[in-house]
Short mmCIF file of C-alpha atoms in Angstrom, two decimals:
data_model
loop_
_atom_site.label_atom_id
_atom_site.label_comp_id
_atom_site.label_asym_id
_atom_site.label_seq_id
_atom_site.Cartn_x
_atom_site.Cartn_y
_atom_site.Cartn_z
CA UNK A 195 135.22 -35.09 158.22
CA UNK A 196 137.38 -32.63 159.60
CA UNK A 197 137.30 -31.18 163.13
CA UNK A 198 134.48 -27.71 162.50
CA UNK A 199 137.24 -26.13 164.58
CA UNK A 200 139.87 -26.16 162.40
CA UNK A 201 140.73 -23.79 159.74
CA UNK A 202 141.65 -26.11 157.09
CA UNK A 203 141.36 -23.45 154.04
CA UNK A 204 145.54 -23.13 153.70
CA UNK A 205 147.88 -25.95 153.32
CA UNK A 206 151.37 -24.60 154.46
CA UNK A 207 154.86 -26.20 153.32
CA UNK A 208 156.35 -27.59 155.91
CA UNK A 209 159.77 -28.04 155.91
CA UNK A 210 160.33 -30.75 158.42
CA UNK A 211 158.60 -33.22 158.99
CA UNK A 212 158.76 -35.52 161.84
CA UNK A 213 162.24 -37.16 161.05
CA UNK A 214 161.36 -40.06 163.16
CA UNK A 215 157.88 -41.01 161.60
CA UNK A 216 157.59 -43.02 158.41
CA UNK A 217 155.90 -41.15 155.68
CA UNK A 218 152.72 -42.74 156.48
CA UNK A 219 152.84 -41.77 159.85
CA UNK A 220 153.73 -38.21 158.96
CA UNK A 221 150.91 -37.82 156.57
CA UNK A 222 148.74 -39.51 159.20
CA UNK A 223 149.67 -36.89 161.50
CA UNK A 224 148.88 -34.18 159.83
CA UNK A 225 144.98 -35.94 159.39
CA UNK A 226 145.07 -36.12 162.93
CA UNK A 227 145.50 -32.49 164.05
CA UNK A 228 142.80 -31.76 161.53
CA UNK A 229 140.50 -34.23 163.15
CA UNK A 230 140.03 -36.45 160.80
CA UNK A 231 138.55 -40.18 161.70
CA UNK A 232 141.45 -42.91 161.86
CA UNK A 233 138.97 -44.53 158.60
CA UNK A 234 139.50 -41.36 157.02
CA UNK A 235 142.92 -40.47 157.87
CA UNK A 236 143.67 -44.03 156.02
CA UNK A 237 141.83 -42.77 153.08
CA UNK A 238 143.65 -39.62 152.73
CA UNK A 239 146.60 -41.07 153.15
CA UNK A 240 146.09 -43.85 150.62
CA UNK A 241 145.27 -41.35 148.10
CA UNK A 242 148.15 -38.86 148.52
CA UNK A 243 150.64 -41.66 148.75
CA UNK A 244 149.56 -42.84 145.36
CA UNK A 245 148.95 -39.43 143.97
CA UNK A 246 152.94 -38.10 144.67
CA UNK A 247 154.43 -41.85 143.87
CA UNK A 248 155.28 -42.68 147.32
CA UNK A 249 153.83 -46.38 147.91
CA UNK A 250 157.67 -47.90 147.31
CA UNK A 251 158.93 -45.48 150.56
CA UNK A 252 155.78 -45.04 152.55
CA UNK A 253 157.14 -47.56 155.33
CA UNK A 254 160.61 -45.43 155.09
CA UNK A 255 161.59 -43.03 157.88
CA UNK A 256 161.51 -39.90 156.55
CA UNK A 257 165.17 -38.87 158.10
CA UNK A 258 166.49 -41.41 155.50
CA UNK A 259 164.89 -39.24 152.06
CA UNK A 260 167.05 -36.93 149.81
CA UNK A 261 165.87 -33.19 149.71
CA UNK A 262 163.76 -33.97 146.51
CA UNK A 263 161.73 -36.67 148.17
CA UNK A 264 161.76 -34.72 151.25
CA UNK A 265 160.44 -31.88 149.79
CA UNK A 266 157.78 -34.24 148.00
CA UNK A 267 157.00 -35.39 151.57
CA UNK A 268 156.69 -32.08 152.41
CA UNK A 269 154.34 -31.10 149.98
CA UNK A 270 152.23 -34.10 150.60
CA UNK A 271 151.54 -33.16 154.19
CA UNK A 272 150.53 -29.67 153.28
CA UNK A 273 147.86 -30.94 150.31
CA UNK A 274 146.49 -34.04 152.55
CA UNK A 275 143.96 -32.02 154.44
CA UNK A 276 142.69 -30.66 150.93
CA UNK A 277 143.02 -26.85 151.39
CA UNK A 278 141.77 -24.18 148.79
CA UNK A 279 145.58 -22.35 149.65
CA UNK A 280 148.56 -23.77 148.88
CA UNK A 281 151.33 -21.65 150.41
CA UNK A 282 155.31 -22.59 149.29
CA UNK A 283 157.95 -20.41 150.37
CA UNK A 284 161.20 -21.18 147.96
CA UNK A 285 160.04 -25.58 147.61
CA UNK A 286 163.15 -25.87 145.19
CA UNK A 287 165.19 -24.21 146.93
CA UNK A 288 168.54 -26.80 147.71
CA UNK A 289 167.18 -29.93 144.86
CA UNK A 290 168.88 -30.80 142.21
CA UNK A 291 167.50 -30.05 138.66
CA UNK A 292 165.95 -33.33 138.19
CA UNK A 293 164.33 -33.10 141.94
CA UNK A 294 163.19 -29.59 140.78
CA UNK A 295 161.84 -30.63 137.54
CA UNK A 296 160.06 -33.69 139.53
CA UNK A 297 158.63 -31.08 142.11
CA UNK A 298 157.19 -28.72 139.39
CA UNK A 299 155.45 -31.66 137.38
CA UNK A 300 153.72 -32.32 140.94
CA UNK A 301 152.98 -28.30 140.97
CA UNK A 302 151.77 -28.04 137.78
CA UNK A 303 149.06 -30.90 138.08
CA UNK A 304 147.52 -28.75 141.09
CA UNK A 305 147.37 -25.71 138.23
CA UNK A 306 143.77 -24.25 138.16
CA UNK A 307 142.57 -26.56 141.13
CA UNK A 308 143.75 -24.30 143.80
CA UNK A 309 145.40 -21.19 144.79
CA UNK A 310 149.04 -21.37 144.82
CA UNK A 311 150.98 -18.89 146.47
CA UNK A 312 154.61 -19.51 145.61
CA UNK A 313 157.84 -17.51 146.62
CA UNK A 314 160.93 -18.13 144.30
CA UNK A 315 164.14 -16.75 143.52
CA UNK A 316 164.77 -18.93 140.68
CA UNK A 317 163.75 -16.64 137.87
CA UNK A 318 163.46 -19.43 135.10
CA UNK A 319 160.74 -21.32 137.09
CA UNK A 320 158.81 -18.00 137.55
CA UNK A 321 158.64 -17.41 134.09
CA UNK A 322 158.25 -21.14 132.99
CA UNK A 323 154.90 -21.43 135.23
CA UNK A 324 153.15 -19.47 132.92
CA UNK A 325 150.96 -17.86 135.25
CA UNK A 326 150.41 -13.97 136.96
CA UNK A 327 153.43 -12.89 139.08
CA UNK A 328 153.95 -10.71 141.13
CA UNK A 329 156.86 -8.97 141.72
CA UNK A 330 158.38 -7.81 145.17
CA UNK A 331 161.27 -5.85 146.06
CA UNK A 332 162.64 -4.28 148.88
CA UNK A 333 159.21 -5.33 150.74
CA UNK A 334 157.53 -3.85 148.25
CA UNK A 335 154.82 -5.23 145.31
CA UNK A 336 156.18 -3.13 141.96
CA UNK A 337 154.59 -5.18 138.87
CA UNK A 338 151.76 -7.58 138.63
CA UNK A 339 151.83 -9.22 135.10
CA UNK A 340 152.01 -12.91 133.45
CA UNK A 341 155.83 -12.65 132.42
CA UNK A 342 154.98 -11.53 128.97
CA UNK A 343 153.23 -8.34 130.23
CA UNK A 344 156.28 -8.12 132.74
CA UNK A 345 158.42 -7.81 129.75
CA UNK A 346 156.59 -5.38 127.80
CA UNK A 347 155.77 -2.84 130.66
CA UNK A 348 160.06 -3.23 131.38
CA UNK A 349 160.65 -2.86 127.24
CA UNK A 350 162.64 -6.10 128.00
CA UNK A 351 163.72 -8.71 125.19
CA UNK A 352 163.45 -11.62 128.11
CA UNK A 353 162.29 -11.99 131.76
CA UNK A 354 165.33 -11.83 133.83
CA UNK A 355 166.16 -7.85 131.86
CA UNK A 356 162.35 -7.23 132.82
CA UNK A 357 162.80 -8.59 136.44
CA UNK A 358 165.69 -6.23 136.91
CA UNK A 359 164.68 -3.12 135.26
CA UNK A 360 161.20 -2.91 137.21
CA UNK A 361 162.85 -3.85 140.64
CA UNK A 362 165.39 -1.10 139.76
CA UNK A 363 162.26 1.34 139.08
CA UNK A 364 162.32 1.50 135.28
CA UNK A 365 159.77 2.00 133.26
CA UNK A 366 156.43 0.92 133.16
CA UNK A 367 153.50 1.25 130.33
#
Protein backbone atom coordinates (compact mmCIF):
# COMPACT_ATOMS: atom_id res chain seq x y z
CA UNK A 1 0.00 0.00 0.00
CA UNK A 2 1.35 3.17 -0.91
CA UNK A 3 2.57 5.94 1.41
CA UNK A 4 -1.27 8.24 1.99
CA UNK A 5 1.25 11.02 1.40
CA UNK A 6 2.06 10.54 -1.88
CA UNK A 7 0.34 11.68 -4.90
CA UNK A 8 0.55 8.66 -6.93
CA UNK A 9 -2.36 9.67 -9.57
CA UNK A 10 0.45 10.57 -12.57
CA UNK A 11 3.13 8.33 -13.74
CA UNK A 12 5.79 10.64 -15.44
CA UNK A 13 8.44 9.37 -18.16
CA UNK A 14 11.47 9.51 -16.92
CA UNK A 15 14.21 9.73 -19.01
CA UNK A 16 17.05 8.49 -16.94
CA UNK A 17 17.07 6.22 -14.86
CA UNK A 18 19.63 5.43 -12.37
CA UNK A 19 22.47 4.26 -14.82
CA UNK A 20 24.11 2.43 -12.06
CA UNK A 21 21.07 0.29 -10.76
CA UNK A 22 19.98 -2.89 -12.48
CA UNK A 23 16.51 -2.70 -13.82
CA UNK A 24 15.22 -4.35 -10.84
CA UNK A 25 16.70 -2.04 -8.64
CA UNK A 26 15.45 0.90 -10.66
CA UNK A 27 11.92 -0.27 -10.69
CA UNK A 28 12.38 -1.05 -6.99
CA UNK A 29 13.24 2.42 -6.47
CA UNK A 30 10.66 3.98 -7.79
CA UNK A 31 8.24 1.52 -5.22
CA UNK A 32 10.26 2.87 -2.64
CA UNK A 33 9.70 6.64 -2.89
CA UNK A 34 6.05 5.74 -3.17
CA UNK A 35 6.20 3.82 0.04
CA UNK A 36 5.50 0.76 -0.89
CA UNK A 37 6.39 -2.44 1.53
CA UNK A 38 9.74 -4.26 0.39
CA UNK A 39 6.83 -7.53 -0.05
CA UNK A 40 5.09 -5.29 -2.25
CA UNK A 41 7.74 -3.53 -4.02
CA UNK A 42 8.76 -7.33 -5.08
CA UNK A 43 5.32 -7.79 -6.33
CA UNK A 44 5.21 -4.82 -8.45
CA UNK A 45 8.22 -5.39 -9.72
CA UNK A 46 7.62 -9.03 -10.64
CA UNK A 47 4.67 -8.02 -12.52
CA UNK A 48 6.03 -5.11 -14.60
CA UNK A 49 9.14 -7.05 -15.41
CA UNK A 50 7.01 -9.73 -16.95
CA UNK A 51 4.44 -7.40 -18.32
CA UNK A 52 7.24 -5.20 -20.67
CA UNK A 53 9.45 -8.60 -21.39
CA UNK A 54 12.25 -7.72 -19.22
CA UNK A 55 12.98 -11.01 -17.04
CA UNK A 56 16.14 -11.92 -19.61
CA UNK A 57 17.82 -8.16 -18.57
CA UNK A 58 16.34 -7.50 -15.18
CA UNK A 59 19.86 -8.31 -13.46
CA UNK A 60 21.45 -5.90 -16.33
CA UNK A 61 22.69 -2.41 -15.43
CA UNK A 62 20.66 -0.21 -17.05
CA UNK A 63 23.78 2.03 -18.49
CA UNK A 64 24.41 -1.09 -20.69
CA UNK A 65 20.52 -0.91 -22.66
CA UNK A 66 20.00 0.58 -26.21
CA UNK A 67 17.56 3.64 -26.35
CA UNK A 68 14.61 1.20 -27.17
CA UNK A 69 15.07 -0.85 -24.05
CA UNK A 70 15.93 2.18 -22.24
CA UNK A 71 13.02 3.84 -23.09
CA UNK A 72 11.05 0.51 -22.18
CA UNK A 73 12.82 0.87 -18.80
CA UNK A 74 11.70 4.10 -18.72
CA UNK A 75 8.26 3.52 -19.21
CA UNK A 76 8.23 0.73 -16.74
CA UNK A 77 9.24 2.96 -13.87
CA UNK A 78 6.60 5.50 -14.65
CA UNK A 79 3.55 2.62 -14.85
CA UNK A 80 4.97 0.58 -11.63
CA UNK A 81 3.27 2.71 -9.06
CA UNK A 82 -0.09 2.20 -11.13
CA UNK A 83 -1.15 5.83 -11.84
CA UNK A 84 -4.54 6.87 -13.53
CA UNK A 85 -1.98 9.55 -15.75
CA UNK A 86 0.40 8.50 -17.91
CA UNK A 87 2.42 11.54 -19.03
CA UNK A 88 5.17 10.95 -22.20
CA UNK A 89 6.82 13.82 -23.59
CA UNK A 90 8.28 12.70 -27.27
CA UNK A 91 9.01 8.44 -25.83
CA UNK A 92 10.17 7.72 -29.53
CA UNK A 93 11.94 10.31 -29.93
CA UNK A 94 15.90 8.94 -30.93
CA UNK A 95 14.64 4.71 -31.47
CA UNK A 96 14.85 3.13 -34.32
CA UNK A 97 11.64 2.03 -36.20
CA UNK A 98 11.56 -1.36 -34.83
CA UNK A 99 12.25 0.14 -31.08
CA UNK A 100 9.36 2.56 -31.98
CA UNK A 101 7.07 0.02 -33.26
CA UNK A 102 8.04 -2.18 -29.98
CA UNK A 103 7.28 0.97 -27.74
CA UNK A 104 3.81 1.65 -29.34
CA UNK A 105 2.64 -2.13 -29.04
CA UNK A 106 3.50 -1.51 -25.18
CA UNK A 107 1.34 1.93 -25.57
CA UNK A 108 -1.35 0.59 -27.19
CA UNK A 109 -2.06 -2.31 -24.60
CA UNK A 110 -2.48 0.59 -21.87
CA UNK A 111 -5.34 2.05 -24.54
CA UNK A 112 -8.65 2.67 -22.61
CA UNK A 113 -7.04 1.65 -19.15
CA UNK A 114 -5.66 5.01 -18.44
CA UNK A 115 -5.17 8.49 -19.46
CA UNK A 116 -2.37 9.00 -21.73
CA UNK A 117 -1.05 12.25 -22.31
CA UNK A 118 1.45 12.00 -25.14
CA UNK A 119 3.58 14.78 -26.91
CA UNK A 120 4.91 13.81 -30.46
CA UNK A 121 6.32 15.29 -33.39
CA UNK A 122 6.17 12.26 -35.41
CA UNK A 123 2.99 12.91 -37.32
CA UNK A 124 2.44 9.21 -38.56
CA UNK A 125 2.23 7.89 -34.93
CA UNK A 126 -0.31 10.67 -34.09
CA UNK A 127 -2.50 9.70 -36.65
CA UNK A 128 -1.87 5.86 -36.39
CA UNK A 129 -3.06 5.94 -32.53
CA UNK A 130 -6.38 6.38 -33.53
CA UNK A 131 -7.43 8.40 -30.76
CA UNK A 132 -8.51 12.48 -30.01
CA UNK A 133 -5.57 14.88 -30.63
CA UNK A 134 -4.99 17.78 -29.94
CA UNK A 135 -3.21 20.10 -31.76
CA UNK A 136 -0.72 22.87 -30.45
CA UNK A 137 1.11 25.51 -32.09
CA UNK A 138 2.99 28.35 -31.24
CA UNK A 139 1.85 27.58 -27.44
CA UNK A 140 -1.33 27.54 -28.52
CA UNK A 141 -4.34 24.58 -28.63
CA UNK A 142 -5.95 25.27 -32.43
CA UNK A 143 -7.95 21.85 -33.23
CA UNK A 144 -9.21 19.10 -31.06
CA UNK A 145 -10.36 16.16 -33.33
CA UNK A 146 -9.61 12.22 -33.86
CA UNK A 147 -7.41 12.71 -37.12
CA UNK A 148 -10.34 12.09 -39.35
CA UNK A 149 -12.25 15.14 -38.01
CA UNK A 150 -8.74 16.94 -38.17
CA UNK A 151 -8.86 16.34 -41.81
CA UNK A 152 -12.24 17.34 -42.60
CA UNK A 153 -12.37 20.66 -40.53
CA UNK A 154 -8.64 21.39 -42.67
CA UNK A 155 -10.54 20.07 -46.17
CA UNK A 156 -7.34 17.88 -46.18
CA UNK A 157 -6.97 14.57 -48.36
CA UNK A 158 -4.44 13.17 -45.41
CA UNK A 159 -3.22 14.19 -41.90
CA UNK A 160 0.07 15.76 -42.36
CA UNK A 161 -1.96 18.60 -45.21
CA UNK A 162 -4.54 18.87 -42.20
CA UNK A 163 -1.74 19.28 -39.53
CA UNK A 164 -0.29 22.10 -41.57
CA UNK A 165 -3.18 23.97 -42.81
CA UNK A 166 -4.82 24.36 -39.20
CA UNK A 167 -1.39 25.27 -37.52
CA UNK A 168 -1.09 27.80 -40.40
CA UNK A 169 -4.77 29.11 -39.43
CA UNK A 170 -6.80 27.65 -42.29
CA UNK A 171 -9.98 26.77 -42.25
CA UNK A 172 -12.08 25.17 -39.94
CA UNK A 173 -15.89 23.73 -40.21
Amino acid sequence: MPNSKTNDDGGFLLTNPNHNSTIRENLELICGIYGYSKADSKTKTDRIVGDFSLYEIEKSKATTLSGGWGRRLSIAMALITEPKILFLDEPTLGLDVLARRELWRIIGKLKGKITIILTTHYLEEAEAFQIELRLMANGKLIAVGTSEELKNMAHADNFKDAFITLCDGGPIR
